[in-house]
């Protein structure tokens, strides 16, 4: 699963791990993405979305219909 949120567009950030001796090695900071299934009443079907934890809270606040409209406005496929 790619670490990419369909609603917010959150994707991995990159940086360095710094050891005690201050040596730097490359690492990535992945967003907390989950696959979640919602009932889309307007279309009479379920949709499975890859969302970050913050985006799941957003869907709870604005509703799945508005969230899907935002995803489609960003050019995403649902």
XYZ file of N, CA, C and O in Angstrom:
312
model
N 0.844 -1.174 0.000
C 0.000 0.000 0.000
C 0.892 1.240 0.000
O 1.828 1.343 0.776
N 0.627 2.186 -0.901
C 1.430 3.393 -0.908
C 0.988 4.306 0.237
O -0.189 4.373 0.566
N 1.935 4.970 0.834
C 1.645 5.848 1.974
C 1.193 7.204 1.450
O 1.929 8.189 1.494
N -0.042 7.246 0.921
C -0.561 8.457 0.309
C -2.047 8.571 0.636
O -2.791 7.617 0.444
N -2.470 9.726 1.136
C -3.869 9.938 1.512
C -4.633 10.511 0.322
O -4.200 11.488 -0.297
N -5.786 9.917 0.021
C -6.579 10.371 -1.113
C -7.266 11.709 -0.846
O -7.491 12.474 -1.773
N -7.594 12.005 0.397
C -8.338 13.229 0.712
C -7.415 14.424 0.930
O -7.609 15.475 0.332
N -6.418 14.280 1.784
C -5.552 15.419 2.123
C -4.299 15.485 1.266
O -3.631 16.511 1.240
N -3.959 14.398 0.592
C -2.748 14.380 -0.220
C -1.489 14.190 0.598
O -0.388 14.399 0.087
N -1.627 13.790 1.864
C -0.452 13.571 2.716
C 0.380 12.442 2.140
O -0.144 11.394 1.767
N 1.675 12.651 2.041
C 2.583 11.634 1.540
C 3.854 11.639 2.379
O 4.018 12.530 3.216
N 4.740 10.680 2.195
C 5.911 10.589 3.064
C 6.807 11.820 2.968
O 6.958 12.422 1.902
N 7.385 12.153 4.120
C 8.425 13.168 4.168
C 9.758 12.452 4.338
O 9.801 11.313 4.801
N 10.832 13.094 3.966
C 12.140 12.457 4.035
C 13.075 13.276 4.908
O 12.951 14.493 4.998
N 13.974 12.584 5.556
C 14.931 13.245 6.430
C 16.051 12.308 6.778
O 16.340 11.373 6.042
N 16.677 12.556 7.914
C 17.807 11.759 8.350
C 17.585 11.212 9.744
O 17.020 11.883 10.596
N 18.053 9.979 9.955
C 18.190 9.449 11.303
C 19.576 9.845 11.762
O 20.539 9.690 11.012
N 19.679 10.366 12.969
C 20.982 10.795 13.480
C 21.322 9.934 14.686
O 20.590 9.907 15.676
N 22.410 9.202 14.589
C 22.811 8.301 15.658
C 23.483 9.077 16.792
O 23.700 10.290 16.704
N 23.814 8.338 17.842
C 24.485 8.959 18.990
C 25.819 9.585 18.580
O 26.210 10.633 19.090
N 26.508 8.946 17.630
C 27.780 9.487 17.151
C 27.584 10.551 16.071
O 28.543 11.033 15.485
N 26.342 10.910 15.827
C 25.933 11.960 14.888
C 26.147 11.586 13.418
O 26.274 12.452 12.559
N 26.160 10.287 13.117
C 26.173 9.846 11.715
C 24.749 9.943 11.191
O 23.793 9.644 11.912
N 24.615 10.324 9.947
C 23.285 10.526 9.366
C 22.998 9.448 8.326
O 23.814 9.204 7.444
N 21.824 8.847 8.424
C 21.355 7.908 7.413
C 19.956 8.331 7.004
O 19.198 8.886 7.794
N 19.630 8.053 5.765
C 18.355 8.491 5.208
C 17.200 7.701 5.811
O 17.320 6.517 6.087
N 16.072 8.355 6.017
C 14.864 7.696 6.492
C 13.642 8.401 5.933
O 13.768 9.474 5.360
N 12.478 7.784 6.090
C 11.251 8.437 5.657
C 10.227 8.449 6.770
O 10.154 7.529 7.573
N 9.443 9.520 6.800
C 8.380 9.709 7.779
C 7.059 9.443 7.061
O 6.595 10.279 6.288
N 6.468 8.269 7.291
C 5.223 7.905 6.621
C 4.017 8.458 7.381
O 3.985 8.416 8.611
N 2.993 8.948 6.654
C 1.752 9.343 7.328
C 1.006 8.099 7.792
O 1.200 7.000 7.258
N 0.148 8.263 8.768
C -0.626 7.154 9.322
C -1.829 6.896 8.418
O -2.914 7.422 8.634
N -1.628 6.104 7.349
C -2.707 5.843 6.389
C -3.386 4.516 6.691
O -2.751 3.544 7.088
N -4.696 4.510 6.532
C -5.533 3.337 6.771
C -6.445 3.145 5.564
O -6.821 4.122 4.911
N -6.808 1.894 5.286
C -7.818 1.632 4.252
C -9.164 1.502 4.950
O -9.320 0.699 5.855
N -10.123 2.325 4.530
C -11.422 2.363 5.208
C -12.522 2.279 4.162
O -12.423 2.871 3.090
N -13.568 1.548 4.503
C -14.691 1.356 3.589
C -15.892 2.152 4.082
O -16.248 2.088 5.254
N -16.491 2.920 3.175
C -17.655 3.747 3.497
C -18.797 3.407 2.552
O -18.573 3.049 1.393
N -20.029 3.567 3.046
C -21.213 3.420 2.206
C -21.519 4.756 1.566
O -21.742 5.756 2.243
N -21.515 4.805 0.248
C -21.812 6.019 -0.505
C -23.267 5.931 -0.953
O -23.587 5.307 -1.976
N -24.165 6.531 -0.172
C -25.603 6.383 -0.398
C -26.036 6.984 -1.734
O -26.940 6.461 -2.385
N -25.407 8.071 -2.151
C -25.788 8.725 -3.404
C -25.590 7.841 -4.619
O -26.309 7.965 -5.615
N -24.627 6.927 -4.550
C -24.358 6.033 -5.674
C -24.790 4.601 -5.383
O -24.676 3.737 -6.250
N -25.248 4.343 -4.153
C -25.725 3.013 -3.795
C -24.636 1.959 -3.779
O -24.871 0.812 -4.158
N -23.444 2.315 -3.353
C -22.335 1.357 -3.333
C -21.350 1.710 -2.233
O -21.396 2.800 -1.664
N -20.463 0.779 -1.931
C -19.390 1.025 -0.980
C -18.183 1.578 -1.734
O -17.957 1.230 -2.898
N -17.415 2.426 -1.063
C -16.133 2.886 -1.602
C -15.054 2.586 -0.569
O -15.282 2.689 0.624
N -13.903 2.161 -1.046
C -12.776 1.879 -0.163
C -11.733 2.968 -0.417
O -11.251 3.120 -1.536
N -11.426 3.729 0.621
C -10.509 4.855 0.498
C -9.252 4.615 1.324
O -9.303 3.969 2.368
N -8.145 5.153 0.865
C -6.900 5.153 1.627
C -6.773 6.542 2.235
O -6.550 7.520 1.520
N -6.950 6.617 3.556
C -7.016 7.907 4.240
C -6.038 7.955 5.399
O -5.782 6.944 6.052
N -5.531 9.153 5.667
C -4.724 9.356 6.863
C -5.666 9.445 8.066
O -6.874 9.624 7.920
N -5.113 9.316 9.259
C -5.923 9.382 10.477
C -6.629 10.737 10.572
O -7.792 10.824 10.973
N -5.945 11.798 10.178
C -6.556 13.129 10.200
C -7.702 13.223 9.200
O -8.744 13.841 9.469
N -7.558 12.583 8.031
C -8.606 12.616 7.011
C -9.838 11.828 7.449
O -10.966 12.196 7.100
N -9.647 10.752 8.223
C -10.785 9.991 8.736
C -11.625 10.877 9.649
O -12.856 10.868 9.597
N -10.971 11.694 10.466
C -11.690 12.636 11.329
C -12.415 13.684 10.500
O -13.522 14.109 10.834
N -11.804 14.105 9.387
C -12.428 15.077 8.496
C -13.687 14.489 7.872
O -14.718 15.162 7.785
N -13.616 13.225 7.434
C -14.788 12.563 6.850
C -15.906 12.474 7.887
O -17.077 12.699 7.573
N -15.564 12.175 9.137
C -16.567 12.120 10.193
C -17.239 13.481 10.393
O -18.424 13.550 10.695
N -16.492 14.557 10.198
C -17.032 15.899 10.411
C -17.872 16.386 9.231
O -18.961 16.938 9.423
N -17.380 16.203 7.984
C -18.068 16.777 6.826
C -18.976 15.792 6.102
O -19.811 16.195 5.301
N -18.810 14.503 6.351
C -19.624 13.486 5.682
C -18.910 12.903 4.477
O -18.051 13.547 3.866
N -19.282 11.680 4.136
C -18.609 10.964 3.052
C -18.903 11.574 1.687
O -18.037 11.616 0.811
N -20.123 12.088 1.489
C -20.469 12.674 0.186
C -19.589 13.886 -0.114
O -19.063 14.025 -1.223
N -19.415 14.769 0.865
C -18.575 15.960 0.676
C -17.113 15.564 0.516
O -16.375 16.179 -0.270
N -16.681 14.537 1.235
C -15.291 14.086 1.139
C -15.000 13.523 -0.247
O -13.956 13.815 -0.844
N -15.921 12.726 -0.776
C -15.739 12.166 -2.117
C -15.736 13.286 -3.157
O -14.963 13.250 -4.115
N -16.565 14.309 -2.950
C -16.569 15.454 -3.868
C -15.217 16.158 -3.849
O -14.708 16.563 -4.900
N -14.605 16.283 -2.660
C -13.271 16.900 -2.569
C -12.208 16.058 -3.250
O -11.324 16.590 -3.926
N -12.300 14.736 -3.093
C -11.330 13.846 -3.734
C -11.431 13.968 -5.251
O -10.436 14.066 -5.958
N -12.672 13.996 -5.745
C -12.862 14.122 -7.200
C -12.421 15.485 -7.704
O -11.913 15.603 -8.829
N -12.596 16.542 -6.893
C -12.151 17.875 -7.298
C -10.629 17.955 -7.403
O -10.101 18.711 -8.219
N -9.931 17.145 -6.597
C -8.471 17.099 -6.665
C -7.997 16.266 -7.847
O -6.800 16.158 -8.098
N -8.917 15.618 -8.553
C -8.554 14.781 -9.680
C -8.384 13.321 -9.320
O -7.900 12.538 -10.126
N -8.798 12.935 -8.120
C -8.671 11.548 -7.686
C -9.819 10.693 -8.177
O -10.910 11.180 -8.462
N -9.566 9.396 -8.263
C -10.588 8.446 -8.706
C -11.163 7.743 -7.488
O -10.432 7.315 -6.605
N -12.487 7.628 -7.451
C -13.164 6.938 -6.341
C -13.941 5.773 -6.900
O -14.656 5.891 -7.837
